[in-house]
Tab-separated table of C-alpha atoms and ligand atoms in Angstrom:
chain	number	residue	atom	x	y	z
A	898	MET	CA	0.000	0.000	0.000
A	899	PRO	CA	1.885	3.121	-1.129
A	900	LEU	CA	2.007	6.047	1.262
A	901	THR	CA	1.610	8.647	-1.479
A	902	LEU	CA	-0.632	11.643	-0.835
A	903	THR	CA	-3.756	12.504	-2.801
A	904	ARG	CA	-2.825	16.126	-2.089
A	905	PRO	CA	0.962	16.265	-2.530
A	906	ASP	CA	0.981	19.971	-1.612
A	907	LEU	CA	0.261	18.942	1.998
A	908	GLN	CA	3.868	17.824	2.184
A	909	ARG	CA	5.253	21.287	2.974
A	910	GLN	CA	9.016	21.685	3.145
A	911	HIS	CA	9.384	25.227	4.462
A	912	ASN	CA	9.083	27.176	7.668
A	913	PHE	CA	5.793	28.996	8.184
A	914	ILE	CA	6.220	32.530	9.517
A	915	ALA	CA	3.637	35.326	9.298
A	916	ASN	CA	1.557	33.274	6.840
A	917	ALA	CA	4.374	32.807	4.337
A	918	TRP	CA	6.510	29.756	3.595
A	919	HIS	CA	10.250	30.358	3.968
A	920	ASP	CA	13.585	28.595	3.614
A	921	ALA	CA	15.999	28.813	6.536
A	922	THR	CA	17.761	32.180	6.361
A	923	ASP	CA	21.079	30.487	5.632
A	924	GLY	CA	19.473	27.926	3.311
A	925	ARG	CA	20.475	24.870	5.324
A	926	LEU	CA	18.376	21.724	4.958
A	927	LEU	CA	17.351	18.891	7.242
A	928	PRO	CA	16.731	15.519	5.538
A	929	VAL	CA	13.591	13.562	6.546
A	930	SER	CA	13.761	9.764	6.254
A	931	ASP	CA	11.316	6.895	6.229
A	932	PRO	CA	12.249	4.745	9.252
A	933	ALA	CA	11.032	1.630	7.412
A	934	THR	CA	13.804	1.924	4.847
A	935	ASP	CA	16.099	4.612	6.261
A	936	THR	CA	15.828	6.471	2.943
A	937	VAL	CA	15.524	10.230	2.718
A	938	PHE	CA	12.288	11.307	1.008
A	939	ALA	CA	12.017	15.026	1.860
A	940	HIS	CA	13.955	18.021	3.147
A	941	VAL	CA	12.818	20.822	5.451
A	942	PRO	CA	14.693	23.888	6.696
A	943	ASP	CA	17.434	23.393	9.249
A	944	SER	CA	16.621	26.690	10.913
A	945	ALA	CA	18.898	29.084	12.723
A	946	ALA	CA	18.501	31.751	15.406
A	947	ALA	CA	17.345	34.351	12.859
A	948	ASP	CA	14.411	32.132	11.819
A	949	ALA	CA	13.415	31.568	15.427
A	950	ARG	CA	13.505	35.323	16.055
A	951	ALA	CA	11.408	36.056	12.965
A	952	ALA	CA	8.798	33.587	14.241
A	953	VAL	CA	8.602	35.398	17.598
A	954	ASP	CA	8.399	38.795	15.867
A	955	ALA	CA	5.392	37.528	13.891
A	956	ALA	CA	3.672	35.913	16.884
A	957	HIS	CA	4.252	38.995	19.035
A	958	ALA	CA	2.843	41.324	16.357
A	959	ALA	CA	-0.237	39.119	15.908
A	960	PHE	CA	-1.028	38.778	19.610
A	961	PRO	CA	-3.013	41.984	20.313
A	962	ALA	CA	-5.546	41.394	17.525
A	963	TRP	CA	-5.872	37.655	18.240
A	964	ARG	CA	-6.436	38.147	21.973
A	965	ALA	CA	-8.999	40.862	21.229
A	966	LEU	CA	-11.277	38.360	19.470
A	967	THR	CA	-13.991	36.725	21.516
A	968	GLY	CA	-13.627	33.069	22.391
A	969	ARG	CA	-16.439	32.279	19.981
A	970	GLU	CA	-14.660	34.109	17.172
A	971	ARG	CA	-11.443	32.188	17.784
A	972	ALA	CA	-13.473	28.978	17.923
A	973	GLN	CA	-14.616	29.523	14.337
A	974	TYR	CA	-11.013	29.245	13.119
A	975	LEU	CA	-10.459	26.109	15.160
A	976	LYS	CA	-13.677	24.551	13.850
A	977	ARG	CA	-12.622	25.185	10.259
A	978	TRP	CA	-9.181	23.731	11.030
A	979	HIS	CA	-10.835	20.677	12.601
A	980	ALA	CA	-13.025	20.139	9.532
A	981	LEU	CA	-9.985	20.316	7.240
A	982	ILE	CA	-8.028	17.846	9.387
A	983	LEU	CA	-10.930	15.407	9.100
A	984	ALA	CA	-11.253	16.039	5.366
A	985	TYR	CA	-7.588	15.146	4.821
A	986	GLN	CA	-7.272	12.493	7.515
A	987	ASP	CA	-6.095	9.841	5.048
A	988	ASP	CA	-3.285	11.988	3.686
A	989	LEU	CA	-2.262	13.066	7.181
A	990	GLY	CA	-2.319	9.430	8.319
A	991	ARG	CA	-0.064	8.459	5.399
A	992	LEU	CA	2.338	11.266	6.227
A	993	ILE	CA	2.522	10.178	9.880
A	994	SER	CA	3.154	6.577	8.874
A	995	ARG	CA	5.776	7.562	6.324
A	996	GLU	CA	7.902	9.751	8.585
A	997	GLN	CA	7.196	8.115	11.932
A	998	GLY	CA	6.746	4.457	10.965
A	999	LYS	CA	3.524	3.546	12.753
A	1000	PRO	CA	1.153	1.241	10.849
A	1001	LEU	CA	-1.341	3.044	8.656
A	1002	ALA	CA	-4.365	2.238	10.821
A	1003	GLU	CA	-2.552	3.796	13.774
A	1004	GLY	CA	-1.490	6.770	11.652
A	1005	ARG	CA	-5.133	7.436	10.771
A	1006	GLY	CA	-6.125	6.845	14.378
A	1007	GLU	CA	-3.626	9.460	15.478
A	1008	VAL	CA	-5.158	12.012	13.109
A	1009	LEU	CA	-8.552	11.496	14.728
A	1010	TYR	CA	-6.942	11.721	18.151
A	1011	ALA	CA	-5.284	15.034	17.146
A	1012	ALA	CA	-8.553	16.321	15.674
A	1013	SER	CA	-10.400	15.525	18.902
A	1014	TYR	CA	-8.222	18.057	20.764
A	1015	VAL	CA	-8.843	20.726	18.135
A	1016	GLU	CA	-12.599	20.162	18.352
A	1017	TRP	CA	-12.542	20.076	22.146
A	1018	PHE	CA	-10.669	23.356	22.463
A	1019	ALA	CA	-12.834	24.986	19.798
A	1020	GLU	CA	-15.695	24.202	22.168
A	1021	GLU	CA	-13.779	25.313	25.271
A	1022	ALA	CA	-12.709	28.650	23.723
A	1023	ALA	CA	-15.993	30.216	24.774
A	1024	ARG	CA	-15.825	28.824	28.310
A	1025	SER	CA	-12.800	30.500	29.837
A	1026	HIS	CA	-14.815	31.690	32.802
A	1027	GLY	CA	-13.585	34.017	35.502
A	1028	GLU	CA	-15.169	34.563	38.941
A	1029	VAL	CA	-17.213	37.119	40.786
A	1030	ILE	CA	-15.712	37.327	44.287
A	1031	PRO	CA	-17.997	38.208	47.225
A	1032	GLU	CA	-16.536	41.489	48.494
A	1033	PRO	CA	-15.327	41.543	52.134
A	1034	VAL	CA	-16.140	45.263	52.524
A	1035	ARG	CA	-19.104	47.275	51.289
A	1036	GLY	CA	-18.724	49.590	48.303
A	1037	ARG	CA	-16.543	47.342	46.127
A	1038	LYS	CA	-16.938	44.923	43.269
A	1039	MET	CA	-14.282	42.224	42.901
A	1040	LEU	CA	-13.717	39.953	39.953
A	1041	MET	CA	-11.187	37.559	38.482
A	1042	VAL	CA	-10.856	37.352	34.698
A	1043	LYS	CA	-8.652	35.012	32.678
A	1044	GLU	CA	-6.320	36.394	30.050
A	1045	PRO	CA	-4.099	34.658	27.475
A	1046	VAL	CA	-0.484	34.414	28.658
A	1047	GLY	CA	0.923	35.777	25.370
A	1048	VAL	CA	3.282	34.181	22.874
A	1049	VAL	CA	3.651	30.438	23.499
A	1050	ALA	CA	6.601	28.319	22.313
A	1051	ALA	CA	5.537	24.711	21.668
A	1052	ILE	CA	8.207	22.018	21.325
A	1053	THR	CA	6.964	18.571	20.392
A	1054	PRO	CA	8.256	14.994	20.097
A	1055	TRP	CA	8.349	12.526	17.195
A	1056	ASN	CA	6.162	9.748	18.593
A	1057	PHE	CA	2.810	11.475	17.913
A	1058	PRO	CA	3.632	14.102	15.288
A	1059	ALA	CA	0.003	15.200	14.884
A	1060	ALA	CA	-1.507	14.697	18.319
A	1061	MET	CA	1.195	16.369	20.399
A	1062	ILE	CA	1.265	19.534	18.319
A	1063	ALA	CA	-2.551	19.682	18.154
A	1064	ARG	CA	-2.994	19.403	21.879
A	1065	LYS	CA	-0.629	22.309	22.466
A	1066	ILE	CA	-1.622	24.606	19.614
A	1067	ALA	CA	-5.395	24.165	19.972
A	1068	PRO	CA	-5.674	25.261	23.634
A	1069	ALA	CA	-3.132	28.049	23.098
A	1070	LEU	CA	-5.104	29.506	20.186
A	1071	ALA	CA	-8.420	28.984	21.952
A	1072	ALA	CA	-7.143	30.899	24.984
A	1073	GLY	CA	-6.038	33.816	22.779
A	1074	CYS	CA	-2.304	33.108	22.683
A	1075	THR	CA	-0.202	33.142	19.535
A	1076	VAL	CA	2.285	30.356	18.885
A	1077	VAL	CA	5.803	29.612	17.708
A	1078	ALA	CA	6.352	25.879	17.314
A	1079	LYS	CA	9.185	23.482	16.599
A	1080	PRO	CA	8.304	19.883	15.751
A	1081	ALA	CA	10.769	17.040	16.337
A	1082	GLU	CA	13.553	16.726	13.782
A	1083	ASP	CA	12.504	13.147	12.874
A	1084	THR	CA	8.895	14.060	12.050
A	1085	PRO	CA	8.447	17.656	10.849
A	1086	LEU	CA	6.175	16.948	7.864
A	1087	THR	CA	2.947	16.058	9.662
A	1088	SER	CA	3.176	19.217	11.764
A	1089	LEU	CA	3.836	21.348	8.689
A	1090	ALA	CA	0.835	19.733	6.962
A	1091	LEU	CA	-1.339	20.643	9.956
A	1092	VAL	CA	-0.048	24.202	9.734
A	1093	ARG	CA	-0.891	24.252	6.025
A	1094	LEU	CA	-4.458	23.281	6.911
A	1095	ALA	CA	-4.581	25.965	9.604
A	1096	GLU	CA	-3.517	28.446	6.922
A	1097	GLU	CA	-6.387	27.190	4.745
A	1098	ALA	CA	-8.714	27.617	7.697
A	1099	GLY	CA	-7.907	31.328	7.422
A	1100	LEU	CA	-5.813	31.820	10.542
A	1101	PRO	CA	-4.568	35.439	10.569
A	1102	ALA	CA	-0.890	36.072	9.811
A	1103	GLY	CA	1.475	35.455	12.709
A	1104	VAL	CA	-0.992	33.620	14.940
A	1105	LEU	CA	0.701	30.280	14.271
A	1106	ASN	CA	4.340	30.006	13.191
A	1107	MET	CA	6.507	26.922	12.764
A	1108	VAL	CA	10.214	26.418	12.246
A	1109	THR	CA	12.022	23.117	11.799
A	1110	ALA	CA	15.557	22.265	12.865
A	1111	SER	CA	17.961	19.346	13.144
A	1112	ARG	CA	18.985	17.813	16.463
A	1113	GLU	CA	22.247	19.785	16.192
A	1114	ARG	CA	20.529	23.123	15.620
A	1115	ALA	CA	17.442	22.661	17.799
A	1116	ALA	CA	19.188	24.318	20.737
A	1117	GLU	CA	19.968	27.405	18.650
A	1118	VAL	CA	16.266	27.852	17.863
A	1119	VAL	CA	15.021	27.055	21.341
A	1120	ASP	CA	17.651	29.248	23.030
A	1121	VAL	CA	16.260	32.254	21.162
A	1122	TRP	CA	12.790	31.496	22.500
A	1123	LEU	CA	14.067	30.870	26.021
A	1124	ALA	CA	15.941	34.166	26.110
A	1125	ASP	CA	13.201	36.300	24.534
A	1126	SER	CA	11.011	37.908	27.176
A	1127	ARG	CA	8.203	38.257	24.613
A	1128	VAL	CA	7.762	34.476	24.777
A	1129	ARG	CA	5.653	34.061	27.898
A	1130	LYS	CA	5.288	30.317	27.983
A	1131	ILE	CA	7.107	27.137	26.990
A	1132	THR	CA	5.121	23.944	26.505
A	1133	PHE	CA	7.179	20.823	25.911
A	1134	THR	CA	6.662	17.095	25.505
A	1135	GLY	CA	9.827	15.024	25.561
A	1136	SER	CA	12.563	13.703	27.806
A	1137	THR	CA	12.991	14.667	31.453
A	1138	PRO	CA	16.612	15.903	31.045
A	1139	VAL	CA	15.575	18.272	28.232
A	1140	GLY	CA	12.511	19.360	30.230
A	1141	LYS	CA	14.702	20.219	33.223
A	1142	HIS	CA	16.991	22.251	30.979
A	1143	LEU	CA	14.022	24.192	29.579
A	1144	VAL	CA	12.674	24.897	33.061
A	1145	ARG	CA	16.078	26.125	34.264
A	1146	GLU	CA	16.541	28.400	31.264
A	1147	SER	CA	12.965	29.709	31.424
A	1148	ALA	CA	13.675	31.021	34.889
A	1149	ALA	CA	15.660	33.999	33.572
A	1150	THR	CA	12.475	35.543	32.171
A	1151	LEU	CA	10.103	33.695	34.531
A	1152	LYS	CA	8.113	32.070	31.757
A	1153	ARG	CA	5.204	29.804	32.454
A	1154	VAL	CA	6.088	26.167	31.680
A	1155	SER	CA	4.155	22.980	30.979
A	1156	MET	CA	6.236	19.830	30.900
A	1157	GLU	CA	4.978	16.445	29.723
A	1158	LEU	CA	8.089	14.371	30.343
A	1159	GLY	CA	9.258	10.790	30.590
A	1160	GLY	CA	7.401	7.970	32.299
A	1161	ASN	CA	8.151	4.555	33.722
A	1162	ALA	CA	4.641	3.178	33.956
A	1163	PRO	CA	3.920	0.177	36.170
A	1164	PHE	CA	1.260	-2.332	35.068
A	1165	ILE	CA	0.094	-4.564	37.940
A	1166	VAL	CA	-1.867	-7.782	37.559
A	1167	PHE	CA	-3.323	-8.881	40.915
A	1168	GLU	CA	-4.228	-12.488	41.630
A	1169	ASP	CA	-7.961	-11.715	41.366
A	1170	ALA	CA	-7.694	-9.985	37.965
A	1171	ASP	CA	-9.657	-10.992	34.898
A	1172	LEU	CA	-6.580	-12.309	33.076
A	1173	ASP	CA	-7.993	-12.029	29.561
A	1174	ALA	CA	-8.920	-8.410	30.211
A	1175	ALA	CA	-5.473	-7.759	31.685
A	1176	VAL	CA	-3.752	-9.300	28.658
A	1177	ALA	CA	-5.941	-7.236	26.299
A	1178	GLY	CA	-5.228	-4.072	28.322
A	1179	LEU	CA	-1.495	-4.724	28.306
A	1180	MET	CA	-1.466	-5.400	24.561
A	1181	ALA	CA	-3.289	-2.125	23.906
A	1182	ALA	CA	-1.173	-0.046	26.267
A	1183	LYS	CA	2.218	-1.624	25.571
A	1184	PHE	CA	2.195	-2.089	21.816
A	1185	ARG	CA	0.575	1.175	20.762
A	1186	ASN	CA	3.047	2.869	18.439
A	1187	GLY	CA	5.395	-0.103	18.872
A	1188	GLY	CA	5.884	0.723	22.538
A	1189	GLN	CA	7.033	4.261	21.780
A	1190	THR	CA	4.750	6.274	24.039
A	1191	CYS	CA	5.405	7.921	27.405
A	1192	VAL	CA	2.424	6.099	28.908
A	1193	CYS	CA	3.406	2.604	27.723
A	1194	PRO	CA	3.749	0.130	30.587
A	1195	ASN	CA	7.482	-0.169	31.207
A	1196	ARG	CA	7.371	-2.477	34.258
A	1197	VAL	CA	4.858	-5.310	34.451
A	1198	PHE	CA	4.241	-6.808	37.887
A	1199	VAL	CA	2.301	-10.100	37.976
A	1200	HIS	CA	1.157	-11.866	41.130
A	1201	ASP	CA	2.883	-15.215	41.798
A	1202	ALA	CA	-0.391	-17.120	41.712
A	1203	VAL	CA	-1.231	-16.090	38.139
A	1204	HIS	CA	2.233	-15.474	36.733
A	1205	TYR	CA	2.492	-18.665	34.698
A	1206	ASP	CA	-1.036	-18.416	33.277
A	1207	PHE	CA	-0.729	-14.705	32.484
A	1208	VAL	CA	2.621	-15.049	30.722
A	1209	ALA	CA	1.328	-18.014	28.682
A	1210	ARG	CA	-1.725	-16.051	27.497
A	1211	LEU	CA	0.342	-12.946	26.835
A	1212	SER	CA	3.059	-14.727	24.889
A	1213	ALA	CA	0.492	-16.286	22.525
A	1214	ARG	CA	-0.682	-12.760	21.653
A	1215	VAL	CA	2.783	-11.192	21.477
A	1216	ALA	CA	4.284	-13.920	19.298
A	1217	ALA	CA	1.404	-13.448	16.835
A	1218	LEU	CA	2.034	-9.713	16.354
A	1219	LYS	CA	2.835	-8.884	12.756
A	1220	VAL	CA	5.895	-6.660	12.390
A	1221	GLY	CA	6.461	-4.805	9.142
A	1222	PRO	CA	6.508	-1.466	7.368
A	1223	ALA	CA	3.652	0.971	7.855
A	1224	SER	CA	2.727	0.506	4.218
A	1225	ALA	CA	1.912	-3.229	4.618
A	1226	PRO	CA	-1.807	-3.554	5.403
A	1227	ASP	CA	-1.328	-6.278	8.024
A	1228	SER	CA	1.505	-4.595	9.998
A	1229	GLN	CA	0.746	-4.155	13.690
A	1230	ILE	CA	4.218	-3.043	14.782
A	1231	GLY	CA	6.250	-0.778	12.528
A	1232	PRO	CA	9.926	0.117	12.616
A	1233	MET	CA	11.323	2.025	15.571
A	1234	ILE	CA	12.010	5.678	14.870
A	1235	ASN	CA	15.767	5.306	14.217
A	1236	ALA	CA	18.875	3.229	14.820
A	1237	ARG	CA	19.567	4.895	18.202
A	1238	ALA	CA	16.183	3.720	19.434
A	1239	VAL	CA	16.824	0.122	18.350
A	1240	ASP	CA	20.285	0.172	19.929
A	1241	LYS	CA	18.765	1.234	23.257
A	1242	ILE	CA	16.125	-1.508	23.151
A	1243	ALA	CA	18.749	-4.146	22.289
A	1244	ALA	CA	20.977	-2.875	25.114
A	1245	HIS	CA	18.110	-3.101	27.639
A	1246	VAL	CA	17.312	-6.680	26.606
A	1247	ALA	CA	20.989	-7.694	26.698
A	1248	ASP	CA	21.431	-6.112	30.134
A	1249	ALA	CA	18.357	-7.931	31.501
A	1250	VAL	CA	19.506	-11.299	30.133
A	1251	GLU	CA	23.021	-10.783	31.473
A	1252	ARG	CA	21.536	-10.137	34.921
A	1253	GLY	CA	19.392	-13.276	34.880
A	1254	ALA	CA	16.151	-12.490	33.017
A	1255	CYS	CA	14.856	-14.975	30.413
A	1256	VAL	CA	13.443	-14.211	26.973
A	1257	VAL	CA	10.026	-15.853	26.495
A	1258	THR	CA	9.531	-14.557	22.987
A	1259	GLY	CA	11.358	-12.124	20.696
A	1260	GLY	CA	14.494	-10.602	22.152
A	1261	GLU	CA	16.237	-9.740	18.895
A	1262	ARG	CA	16.533	-7.280	16.045
A	1263	LEU	CA	14.605	-8.197	12.890
A	1264	ALA	CA	17.407	-7.312	10.504
A	1265	ALA	CA	15.745	-9.075	7.567
A	1266	LEU	CA	13.041	-6.371	7.655
A	1267	GLY	CA	15.474	-3.463	7.999
A	1268	ALA	CA	17.819	-1.775	10.440
A	1269	ASN	CA	15.084	-0.266	12.637
A	1270	TYR	CA	12.980	-3.312	13.531
A	1271	PHE	CA	12.916	-5.113	16.858
A	1272	ALA	CA	10.851	-8.196	17.673
A	1273	PRO	CA	8.007	-7.864	20.214
A	1274	THR	CA	9.590	-9.293	23.329
A	1275	ILE	CA	8.633	-10.710	26.717
A	1276	LEU	CA	11.222	-10.993	29.472
A	1277	VAL	CA	10.551	-12.848	32.734
A	1278	GLY	CA	12.619	-12.883	35.906
A	1279	VAL	CA	13.112	-9.141	35.684
A	1280	ASP	CA	14.192	-7.249	38.792
A	1281	ALA	CA	14.463	-3.648	39.928
A	1282	GLY	CA	18.199	-3.408	39.217
A	1283	MET	CA	17.889	-3.911	35.477
A	1284	ARG	CA	18.070	-1.057	32.979
A	1285	CYS	CA	14.697	-2.004	31.479
A	1286	THR	CA	12.994	-1.237	34.800
A	1287	GLN	CA	14.985	1.869	35.637
A	1288	GLU	CA	14.802	3.654	32.276
A	1289	GLU	CA	12.075	3.986	29.668
A	1290	THR	CA	12.829	1.356	27.023
A	1291	PHE	CA	10.492	3.014	24.481
A	1292	GLY	CA	10.092	-0.142	22.434
A	1293	PRO	CA	8.090	-3.391	22.168
A	1294	VAL	CA	9.510	-5.049	25.277
A	1295	VAL	CA	7.408	-6.393	28.184
A	1296	PRO	CA	9.582	-6.957	31.286
A	1297	VAL	CA	7.725	-9.116	33.840
A	1298	THR	CA	8.461	-9.142	37.586
A	1299	ARG	CA	6.667	-11.435	40.089
A	1300	PHE	CA	5.217	-10.196	43.372
A	1301	GLU	CA	3.330	-11.605	46.357
A	1302	HIS	CA	1.821	-8.763	48.399
A	1303	GLU	CA	-0.147	-5.621	47.620
A	1304	ASP	CA	2.030	-3.379	49.804
A	1305	GLU	CA	5.179	-4.728	48.211
A	1306	VAL	CA	3.951	-4.124	44.655
A	1307	VAL	CA	2.632	-0.617	45.341
A	1308	ALA	CA	6.000	0.291	46.878
A	1309	ALA	CA	7.805	-1.174	43.853
A	1310	ALA	CA	5.484	0.639	41.422
A	1311	ASN	CA	6.194	3.950	43.178
A	1312	ASP	CA	9.937	3.305	43.394
A	1313	THR	CA	10.808	5.563	40.461
A	1314	PRO	CA	11.392	9.290	40.037
A	1315	PHE	CA	8.634	9.284	37.389
A	1316	GLY	CA	4.865	9.482	37.771
A	1317	LEU	CA	3.034	9.758	34.465
A	1318	ALA	CA	0.790	6.690	34.026
A	1319	ALA	CA	0.098	3.535	36.049
A	1320	TYR	CA	-2.229	0.602	35.372
A	1321	PHE	CA	-3.605	-2.230	37.462
A	1322	TYR	CA	-6.103	-5.053	37.115
A	1323	THR	CA	-8.182	-6.404	39.991
A	1324	ARG	CA	-11.783	-7.461	40.605
A	1325	ASP	CA	-11.687	-6.388	44.253
A	1326	MET	CA	-13.339	-2.957	44.418
A	1327	ALA	CA	-11.905	-2.073	47.828
A	1328	ARG	CA	-8.438	-2.836	46.517
A	1329	ALA	CA	-9.141	-0.815	43.360
A	1330	TRP	CA	-9.735	2.408	45.304
A	1331	ARG	CA	-6.952	1.666	47.806
A	1332	VAL	CA	-4.329	1.086	45.130
A	1333	ALA	CA	-5.528	3.954	42.916
A	1334	ASP	CA	-5.175	6.231	45.931
A	1335	ARG	CA	-1.628	5.088	46.699
A	1336	LEU	CA	-0.118	5.055	43.213
A	1337	GLU	CA	2.086	8.096	42.620
A	1338	SER	CA	1.002	8.910	39.110
A	1339	GLY	CA	-0.851	11.609	37.180
A	1340	ILE	CA	-2.932	9.036	35.288
A	1341	VAL	CA	-4.207	5.689	36.590
A	1342	GLY	CA	-5.884	2.962	34.545
A	1343	ILE	CA	-8.073	0.649	36.645
A	1344	ASN	CA	-8.923	-2.420	34.569
A	1345	GLU	CA	-8.290	-0.284	31.481
A	1346	GLY	CA	-5.324	-0.009	29.132
A	1347	ALA	CA	-6.416	2.831	26.821
A	1348	LEU	CA	-6.493	6.021	28.851
A	1349	ALA	CA	-5.837	9.092	26.731
A	1350	ALA	CA	-8.810	11.180	25.605
A	1351	GLU	CA	-9.313	14.857	24.885
A	1352	VAL	CA	-11.923	15.103	27.658
A	1353	ALA	CA	-9.475	14.012	30.394
A	1354	PRO	CA	-6.465	15.777	31.965
A	1355	PHE	CA	-3.247	14.231	30.616
A	1356	GLY	CA	-0.031	14.859	32.536
A	1357	GLY	CA	2.341	13.668	35.188
A	1358	ILE	CA	3.668	14.257	38.675
A	1359	LYS	CA	7.196	13.891	40.127
A	1360	GLU	CA	9.828	14.028	37.357
A	1361	SER	CA	7.209	13.324	34.700
A	1362	GLY	CA	6.454	17.031	34.777
A	1363	TYR	CA	3.535	19.371	35.374
A	1364	GLY	CA	0.675	20.979	33.531
A	1365	ARG	CA	-2.296	19.180	32.015
A	1366	GLU	CA	-3.343	18.744	28.396
A	1367	GLY	CA	-6.974	18.159	27.431
A	1368	SER	CA	-10.060	18.337	29.667
A	1369	ARG	CA	-11.786	21.471	30.923
A	1370	HIS	CA	-8.533	22.297	32.740
A	1371	GLY	CA	-6.476	22.320	29.523
A	1372	LEU	CA	-7.021	26.030	28.850
A	1373	ASP	CA	-5.662	26.999	32.272
A	1374	ASP	CA	-2.071	26.326	31.203
A	1375	TYR	CA	-2.444	29.094	28.607
A	1376	THR	CA	-4.214	31.694	30.724
A	1377	GLN	CA	-3.325	33.902	33.659
A	1378	MET	CA	-5.658	35.346	36.240
A	1379	LYS	CA	-6.258	39.044	36.598
A	1380	TYR	CA	-8.011	40.373	39.702
A	1381	LEU	CA	-10.134	43.494	39.193
A	1382	CYS	CA	-11.351	45.542	42.120
A	1383	GLN	CA	-13.627	48.540	41.701
A	1384	GLY	CA	-14.094	50.770	44.713
A	1385	GLY	CA	-16.121	53.861	45.529
A	1386	LEU	CA	-19.462	52.164	44.976
A	1387	GLY	CA	-21.060	53.640	48.059
B	1057	SIN	C1	3.039	10.521	24.806
B	1057	SIN	O1	3.585	9.473	24.558
B	1057	SIN	O2	3.691	11.499	25.195
B	1057	SIN	C2	1.564	10.755	24.632
B	1057	SIN	C3	0.778	9.529	24.615
B	1057	SIN	C4	-0.706	9.769	24.551
B	1057	SIN	O3	-1.193	10.848	24.228
B	1057	SIN	O4	-1.417	8.820	24.847
């Protein structure tokens, strides 16, 4: 199934600044490759500081008029953008699959996921309510109103090239902010295609600007945004070390920050769990995007009493997964994003085996398919000292650890600096609320493996970051409160 576009002009290869498409000022280019074949199929600008500055100039100039619109007026732009995303969902899905590698059905699914955030925040744009505060002394009126924070810099990862940018840009625009954005160097094309559709939706010049850059030059672009006091907020999804750097550097101009950072999600199967449901939940949560999501279970804890049965049922499903390029209609797991990613997965498996874990299925690169493929893998006999339990593997590996007691497993689940997602399966309702209460995590799945939705607050605690995307709270990250007090009222 070829991944060619019915509308080839959606594959934009320029920066978008003040509603015009530009090369990088010094003309440098960043190659974009298909991870299935490692072949370059497009080039985008490898931008420099001057491009980043031009983007801020445009966003800053556009801010007063954009913030002056009513929420309902801004919503009209978002609704038109949403309709265009749906109209071109197949092309966008193909573009995601081509540059990111996820199977086509998942690529299309991601477009709908991205669109759901745009629709949600189009609806929320009119609902940025303030408060009337009961006055403590007579003769005053006191109110709180919410205002847009200003120019927002959005920096997004490669694993969901449509959804991550949509769930930052949509609330920012809905709140009345203008945006400068930099998509990940591995996957710039989907984001540029979304920007093209926003342009078609009639977004005024400068409201949304995007520049692309290589890994080597990303810091040059982002440093401009960090240093510029006109940028009032940084929103970032990516690794915890980079997030910490952005927070530190934002301090100089006291920018607002939202950080959706790394995870190390536990997935617990208690002895009273419905094992088929737990296997289905783990398959959905673990193998989405080939295991390359921040909320993928990274440590699987299975009670002693059901360990054998659970692993047997799971391995039948995992061994049957079809690995192949996104373009093959039956692929369920695509290539990993690049060779570095595969090297890390292979190193985690090798480390676990060296320290005593056993491979139940998989455990190796699938070199016959290409350099970026790794077999869906189950490891048993995993312990807390292994790299695969301490770091995010970000690949199709299920490391299984046995446990005996609830207290022991909750302590093990929480024994990580991260706190993004956690999952557990039990049929005991008292245990369900007890464990949900004790898990240190921003998101908890109780007998459920598919958690993300535009209606719910997505985000972490501890070193997984702060801020929430989606839900009725999602606009708050892009607004600031202003208190108004009128006196002299008699
Ligand atoms: C992520 O991996 O950062 C996001 C995953 C999701 O939206 O479910």
